[in-house]
mmCIF file of C-alpha atoms in Angstrom:
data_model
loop_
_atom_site.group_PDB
_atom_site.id
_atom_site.type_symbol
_atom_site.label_atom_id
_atom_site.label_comp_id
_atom_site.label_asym_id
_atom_site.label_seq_id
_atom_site.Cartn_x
_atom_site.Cartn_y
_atom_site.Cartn_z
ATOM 1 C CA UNK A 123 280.965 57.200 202.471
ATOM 2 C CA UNK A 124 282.872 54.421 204.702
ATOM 3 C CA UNK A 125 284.285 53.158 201.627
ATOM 4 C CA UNK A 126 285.073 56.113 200.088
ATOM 5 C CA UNK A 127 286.877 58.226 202.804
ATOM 6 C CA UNK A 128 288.573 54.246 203.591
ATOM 7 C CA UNK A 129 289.247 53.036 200.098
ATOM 8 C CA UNK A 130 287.383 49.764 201.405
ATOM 9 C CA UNK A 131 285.269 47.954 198.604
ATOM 10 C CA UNK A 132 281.381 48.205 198.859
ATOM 11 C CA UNK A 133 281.399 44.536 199.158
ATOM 12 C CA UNK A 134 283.777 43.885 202.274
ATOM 13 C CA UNK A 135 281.648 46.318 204.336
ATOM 14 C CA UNK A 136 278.859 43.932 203.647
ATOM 15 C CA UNK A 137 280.544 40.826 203.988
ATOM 16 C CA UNK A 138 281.388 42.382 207.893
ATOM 17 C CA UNK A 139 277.726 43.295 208.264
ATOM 18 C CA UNK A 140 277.168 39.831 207.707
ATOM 19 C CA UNK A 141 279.896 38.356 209.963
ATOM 20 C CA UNK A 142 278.739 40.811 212.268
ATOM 21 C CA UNK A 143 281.741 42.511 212.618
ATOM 22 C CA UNK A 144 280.411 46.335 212.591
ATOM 23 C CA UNK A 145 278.151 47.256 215.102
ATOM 24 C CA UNK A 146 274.695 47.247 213.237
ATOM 25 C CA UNK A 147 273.004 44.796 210.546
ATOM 26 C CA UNK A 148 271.834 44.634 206.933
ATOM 27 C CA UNK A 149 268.439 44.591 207.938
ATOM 28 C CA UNK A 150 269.066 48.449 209.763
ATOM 29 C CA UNK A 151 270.006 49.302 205.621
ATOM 30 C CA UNK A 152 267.320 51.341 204.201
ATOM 31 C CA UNK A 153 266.325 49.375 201.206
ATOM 32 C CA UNK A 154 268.151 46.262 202.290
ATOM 33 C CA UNK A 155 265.615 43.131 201.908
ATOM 34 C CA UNK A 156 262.873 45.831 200.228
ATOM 35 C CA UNK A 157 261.389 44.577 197.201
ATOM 36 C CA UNK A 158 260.210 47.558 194.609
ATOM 37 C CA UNK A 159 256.911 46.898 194.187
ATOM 38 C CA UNK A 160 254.637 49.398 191.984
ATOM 39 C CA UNK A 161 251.033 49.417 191.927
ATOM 40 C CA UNK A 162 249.540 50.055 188.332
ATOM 41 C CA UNK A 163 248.468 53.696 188.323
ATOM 42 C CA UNK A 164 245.172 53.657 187.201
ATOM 43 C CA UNK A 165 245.063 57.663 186.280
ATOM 44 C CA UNK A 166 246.275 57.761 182.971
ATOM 45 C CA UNK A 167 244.300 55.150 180.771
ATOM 46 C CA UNK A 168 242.778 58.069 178.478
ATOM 47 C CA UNK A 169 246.496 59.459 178.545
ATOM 48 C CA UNK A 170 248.571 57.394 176.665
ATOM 49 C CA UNK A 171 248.711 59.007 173.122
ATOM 50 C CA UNK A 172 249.632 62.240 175.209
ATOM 51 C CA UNK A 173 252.786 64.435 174.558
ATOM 52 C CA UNK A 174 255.796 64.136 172.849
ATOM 53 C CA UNK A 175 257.182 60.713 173.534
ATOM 54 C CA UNK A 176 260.244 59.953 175.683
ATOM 55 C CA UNK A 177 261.903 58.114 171.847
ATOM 56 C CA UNK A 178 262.361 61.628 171.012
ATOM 57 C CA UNK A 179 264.497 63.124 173.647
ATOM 58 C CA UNK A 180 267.867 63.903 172.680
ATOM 59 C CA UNK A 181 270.716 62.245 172.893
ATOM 60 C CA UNK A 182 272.306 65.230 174.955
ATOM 61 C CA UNK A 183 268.881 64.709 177.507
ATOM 62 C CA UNK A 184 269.792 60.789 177.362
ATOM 63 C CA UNK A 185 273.500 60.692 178.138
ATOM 64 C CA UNK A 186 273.089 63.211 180.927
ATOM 65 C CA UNK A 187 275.606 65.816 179.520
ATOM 66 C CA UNK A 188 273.916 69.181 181.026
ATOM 67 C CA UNK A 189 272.211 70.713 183.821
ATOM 68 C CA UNK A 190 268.627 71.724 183.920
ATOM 69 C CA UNK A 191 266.872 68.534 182.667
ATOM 70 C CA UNK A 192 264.710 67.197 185.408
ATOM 71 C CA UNK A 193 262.635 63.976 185.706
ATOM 72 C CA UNK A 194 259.078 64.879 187.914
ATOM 73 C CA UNK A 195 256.830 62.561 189.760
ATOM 74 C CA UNK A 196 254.515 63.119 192.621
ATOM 75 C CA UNK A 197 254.693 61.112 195.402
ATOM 76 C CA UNK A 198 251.097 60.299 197.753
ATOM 77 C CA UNK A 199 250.763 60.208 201.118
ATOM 78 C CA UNK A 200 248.154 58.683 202.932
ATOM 79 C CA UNK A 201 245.589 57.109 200.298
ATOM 80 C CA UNK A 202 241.884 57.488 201.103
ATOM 81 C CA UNK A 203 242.311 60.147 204.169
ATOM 82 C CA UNK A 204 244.792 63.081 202.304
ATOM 83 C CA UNK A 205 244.978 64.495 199.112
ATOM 84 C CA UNK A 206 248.478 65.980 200.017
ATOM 85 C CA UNK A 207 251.144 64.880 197.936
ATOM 86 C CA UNK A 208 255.029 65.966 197.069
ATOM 87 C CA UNK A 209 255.859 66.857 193.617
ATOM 88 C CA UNK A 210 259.099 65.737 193.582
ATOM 89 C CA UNK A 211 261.961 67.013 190.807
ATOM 90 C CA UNK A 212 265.881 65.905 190.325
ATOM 91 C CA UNK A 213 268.002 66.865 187.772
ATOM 92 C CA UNK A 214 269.650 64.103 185.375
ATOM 93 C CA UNK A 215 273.481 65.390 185.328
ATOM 94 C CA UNK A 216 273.845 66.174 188.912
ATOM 95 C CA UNK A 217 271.024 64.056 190.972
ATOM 96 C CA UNK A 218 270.155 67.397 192.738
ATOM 97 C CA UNK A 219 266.692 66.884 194.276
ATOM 98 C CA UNK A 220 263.942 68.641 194.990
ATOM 99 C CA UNK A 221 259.958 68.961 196.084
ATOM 100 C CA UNK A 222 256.897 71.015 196.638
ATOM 101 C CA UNK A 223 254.021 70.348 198.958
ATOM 102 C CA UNK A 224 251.072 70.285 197.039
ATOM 103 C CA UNK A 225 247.619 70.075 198.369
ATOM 104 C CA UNK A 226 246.400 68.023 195.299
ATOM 105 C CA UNK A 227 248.105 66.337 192.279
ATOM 106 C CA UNK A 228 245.192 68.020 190.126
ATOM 107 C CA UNK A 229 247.132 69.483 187.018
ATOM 108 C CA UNK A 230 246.241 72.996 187.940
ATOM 109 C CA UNK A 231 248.412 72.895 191.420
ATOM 110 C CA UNK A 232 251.349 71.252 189.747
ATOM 111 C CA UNK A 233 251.525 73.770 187.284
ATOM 112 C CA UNK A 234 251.374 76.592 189.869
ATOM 113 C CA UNK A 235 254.147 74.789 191.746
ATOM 114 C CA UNK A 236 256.300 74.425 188.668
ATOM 115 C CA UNK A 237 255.585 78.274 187.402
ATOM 116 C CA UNK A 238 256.667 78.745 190.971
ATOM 117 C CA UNK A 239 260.290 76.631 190.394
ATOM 118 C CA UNK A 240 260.937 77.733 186.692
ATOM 119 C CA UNK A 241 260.683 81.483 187.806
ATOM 120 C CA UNK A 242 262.909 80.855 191.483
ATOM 121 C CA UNK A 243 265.615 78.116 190.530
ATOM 122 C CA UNK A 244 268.665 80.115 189.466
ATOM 123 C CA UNK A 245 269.736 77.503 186.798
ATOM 124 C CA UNK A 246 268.532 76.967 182.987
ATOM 125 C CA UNK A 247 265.700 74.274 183.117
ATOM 126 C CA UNK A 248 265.594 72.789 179.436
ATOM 127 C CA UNK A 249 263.263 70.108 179.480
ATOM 128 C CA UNK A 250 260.713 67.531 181.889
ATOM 129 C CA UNK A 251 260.711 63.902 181.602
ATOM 130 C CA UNK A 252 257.342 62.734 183.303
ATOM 131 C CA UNK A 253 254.846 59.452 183.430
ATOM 132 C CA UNK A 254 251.626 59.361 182.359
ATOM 133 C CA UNK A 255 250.144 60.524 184.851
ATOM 134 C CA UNK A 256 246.736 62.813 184.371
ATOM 135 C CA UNK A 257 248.886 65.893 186.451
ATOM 136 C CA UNK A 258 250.808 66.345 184.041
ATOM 137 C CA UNK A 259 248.424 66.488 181.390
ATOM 138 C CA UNK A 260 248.695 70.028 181.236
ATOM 139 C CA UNK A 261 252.765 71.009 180.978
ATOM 140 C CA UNK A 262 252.385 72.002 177.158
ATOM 141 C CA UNK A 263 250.695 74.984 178.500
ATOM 142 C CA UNK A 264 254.612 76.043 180.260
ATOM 143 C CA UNK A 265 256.358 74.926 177.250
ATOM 144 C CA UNK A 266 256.236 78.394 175.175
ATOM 145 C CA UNK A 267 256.260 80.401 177.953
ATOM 146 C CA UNK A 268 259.679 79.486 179.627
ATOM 147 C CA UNK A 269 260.860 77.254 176.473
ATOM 148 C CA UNK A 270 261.286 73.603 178.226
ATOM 149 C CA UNK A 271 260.217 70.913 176.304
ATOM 150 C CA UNK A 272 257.997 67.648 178.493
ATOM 151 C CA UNK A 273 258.736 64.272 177.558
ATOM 152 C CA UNK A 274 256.571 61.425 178.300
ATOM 153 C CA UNK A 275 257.547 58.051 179.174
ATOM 154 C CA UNK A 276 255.826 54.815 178.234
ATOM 155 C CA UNK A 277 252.876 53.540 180.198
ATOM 156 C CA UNK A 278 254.002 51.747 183.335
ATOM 157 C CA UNK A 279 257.427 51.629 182.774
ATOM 158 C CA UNK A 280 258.922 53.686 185.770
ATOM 159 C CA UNK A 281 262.991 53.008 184.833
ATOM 160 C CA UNK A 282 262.802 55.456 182.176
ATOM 161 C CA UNK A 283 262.934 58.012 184.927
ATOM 162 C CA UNK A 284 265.367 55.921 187.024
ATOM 163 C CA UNK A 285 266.490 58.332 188.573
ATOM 164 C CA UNK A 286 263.484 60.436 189.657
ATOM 165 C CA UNK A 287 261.977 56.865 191.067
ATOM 166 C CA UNK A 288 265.567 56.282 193.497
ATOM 167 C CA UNK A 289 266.029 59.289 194.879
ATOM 168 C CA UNK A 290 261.801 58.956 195.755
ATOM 169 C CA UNK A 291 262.867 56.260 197.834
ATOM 170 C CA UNK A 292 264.925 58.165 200.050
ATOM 171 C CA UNK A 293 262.545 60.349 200.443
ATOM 172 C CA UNK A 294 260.765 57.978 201.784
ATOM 173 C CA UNK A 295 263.104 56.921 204.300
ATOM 174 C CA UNK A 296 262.025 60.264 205.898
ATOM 175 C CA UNK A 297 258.328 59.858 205.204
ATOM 176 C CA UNK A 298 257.250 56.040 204.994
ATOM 177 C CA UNK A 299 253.958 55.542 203.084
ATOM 178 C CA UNK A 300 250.882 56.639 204.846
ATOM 179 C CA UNK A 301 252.648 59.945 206.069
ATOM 180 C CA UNK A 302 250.341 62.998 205.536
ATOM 181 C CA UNK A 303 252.190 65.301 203.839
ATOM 182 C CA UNK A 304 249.993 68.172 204.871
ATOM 183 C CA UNK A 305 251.289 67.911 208.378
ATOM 184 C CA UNK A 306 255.027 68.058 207.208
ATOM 185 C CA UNK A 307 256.548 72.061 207.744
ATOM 186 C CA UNK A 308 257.820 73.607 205.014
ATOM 187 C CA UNK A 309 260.953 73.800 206.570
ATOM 188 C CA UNK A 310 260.978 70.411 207.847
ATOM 189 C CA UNK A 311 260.493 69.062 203.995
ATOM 190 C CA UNK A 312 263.972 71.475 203.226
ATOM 191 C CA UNK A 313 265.640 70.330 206.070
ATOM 192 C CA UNK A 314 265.067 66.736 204.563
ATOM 193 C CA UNK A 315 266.226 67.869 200.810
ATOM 194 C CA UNK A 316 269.258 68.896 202.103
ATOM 195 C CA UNK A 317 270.703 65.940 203.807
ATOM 196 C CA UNK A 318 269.543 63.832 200.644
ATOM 197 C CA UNK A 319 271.728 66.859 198.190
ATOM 198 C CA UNK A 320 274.175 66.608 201.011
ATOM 199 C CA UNK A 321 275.323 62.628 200.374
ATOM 200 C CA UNK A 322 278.300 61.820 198.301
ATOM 201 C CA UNK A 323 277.074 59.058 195.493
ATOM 202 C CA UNK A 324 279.394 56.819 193.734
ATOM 203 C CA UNK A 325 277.859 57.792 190.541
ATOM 204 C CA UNK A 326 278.974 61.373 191.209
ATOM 205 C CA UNK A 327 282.902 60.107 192.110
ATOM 206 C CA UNK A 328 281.519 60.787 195.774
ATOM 207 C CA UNK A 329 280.654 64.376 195.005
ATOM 208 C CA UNK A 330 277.321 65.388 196.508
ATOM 209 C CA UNK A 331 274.694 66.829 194.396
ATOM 210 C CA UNK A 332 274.717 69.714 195.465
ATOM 211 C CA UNK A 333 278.568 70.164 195.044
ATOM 212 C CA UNK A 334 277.841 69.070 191.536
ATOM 213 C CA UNK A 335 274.629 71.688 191.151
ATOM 214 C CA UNK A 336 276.902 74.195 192.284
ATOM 215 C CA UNK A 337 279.827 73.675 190.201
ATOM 216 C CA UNK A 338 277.825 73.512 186.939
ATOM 217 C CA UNK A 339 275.383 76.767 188.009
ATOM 218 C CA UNK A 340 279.036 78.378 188.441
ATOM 219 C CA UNK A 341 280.604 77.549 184.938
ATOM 220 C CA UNK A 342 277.227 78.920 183.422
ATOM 221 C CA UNK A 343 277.766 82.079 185.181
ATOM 222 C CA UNK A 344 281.433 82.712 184.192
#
């Protein structure tokens, strides 16, 4: 946003982090010095031969040309004392985010919370990209009924919803790992969703996500 609104490059503003010449550090950066580490999900061993494979999305899903193609993942809070988790959704074209608070990642409850988001979001929702992941096991069941099509990506290979797995990072700027999401307010979780829609991204020529949401759910209407 500094460098936007300034027309500074990226790199100078961290150059005078380093020198110290702004009035805070890399280290107070949220991912600065954060290595991405991902433990292998054991969930999905008997899962792999599941779904239509992520090779045949379409080019149109791939090069991020519409709204209303979403990459899912759920996202665990503490392990061993909760079994509250977020399901957590963002659109490819726009980076608009979004997540429910589920009380389980069984597949039942994230099909009741997507039923519950294909029949509220006032947008066309065309397709899914998700892991492995035994929750999702059961999304074939939503595909005749609201005409989406799922995707699955290969095994352990989280980039192929790079987007999804970024914007889960932020959110956990909010909630670090260990947070029980079943003490989280619904409305705190929105007021959280917002300010991550409400950031201008580079990627977006320092629109927000939402501004881009907006602007595409308005063309559709005209």
């Amino acid at each position: 946003m500094i460098a936007h609104e300034f027309k500074l490059a990226t790199k100078s503003i961290y150059n005078w982090l380093n020198q110290g010449r702004i009035g805070f550090s890399l280290n107070d950066l949220p991912e600065h010095g954060v290595r991405q580490r991902r433990n292998v999900d054991q969930r999905s061993k008997y899962n792999q031969s599941l779904g239509r494979s992520i090779e045949q999305r379409p080019m149109m899903i791939n090069q991020r040309n519409r709204i209303g193609d979403f990459e899912l993942d759920t996202v665990v809070g503490h392990r061993g004392h909760s079994k509250a988790v977020l399901l957590t959704l963002i659109d490819r074209k726009s980076r608009f985010f979004w997540a429910y608070r589920l009380k389980d990642r069984t597949t039942a409850t994230v099909n009741e919370a997507l039923t519950k988001f294909l029949t509220t979001f006032n947008g066309p929702v065309h397709s899914f990209t998700v892991d492995r992941g035994t929750e999702f096991s059961g999304l074939v069941s939503l595909e005749s009924q609201y005409g989406i099509k799922t995707y699955y990506c290969h095994a352990y290979t989280p980039a192929e919803r790079g987007s999804n797995e970024r914007f889960n990072r932020n959110l956990r700027y909010f909630y670090p790992k260990g947070t029980r999401f079943e003490h989280i307010s619904a409305q705190d979780l929105t007021t959280t969703l917002l300010q991550i829609n409400q950031r201008p991204l580079k990627i977006l020529d320092w629109q927000t996500p939402y501004q881009v949401m907006l602007t595409n759910l308005s063309k559709n209407s005209d």
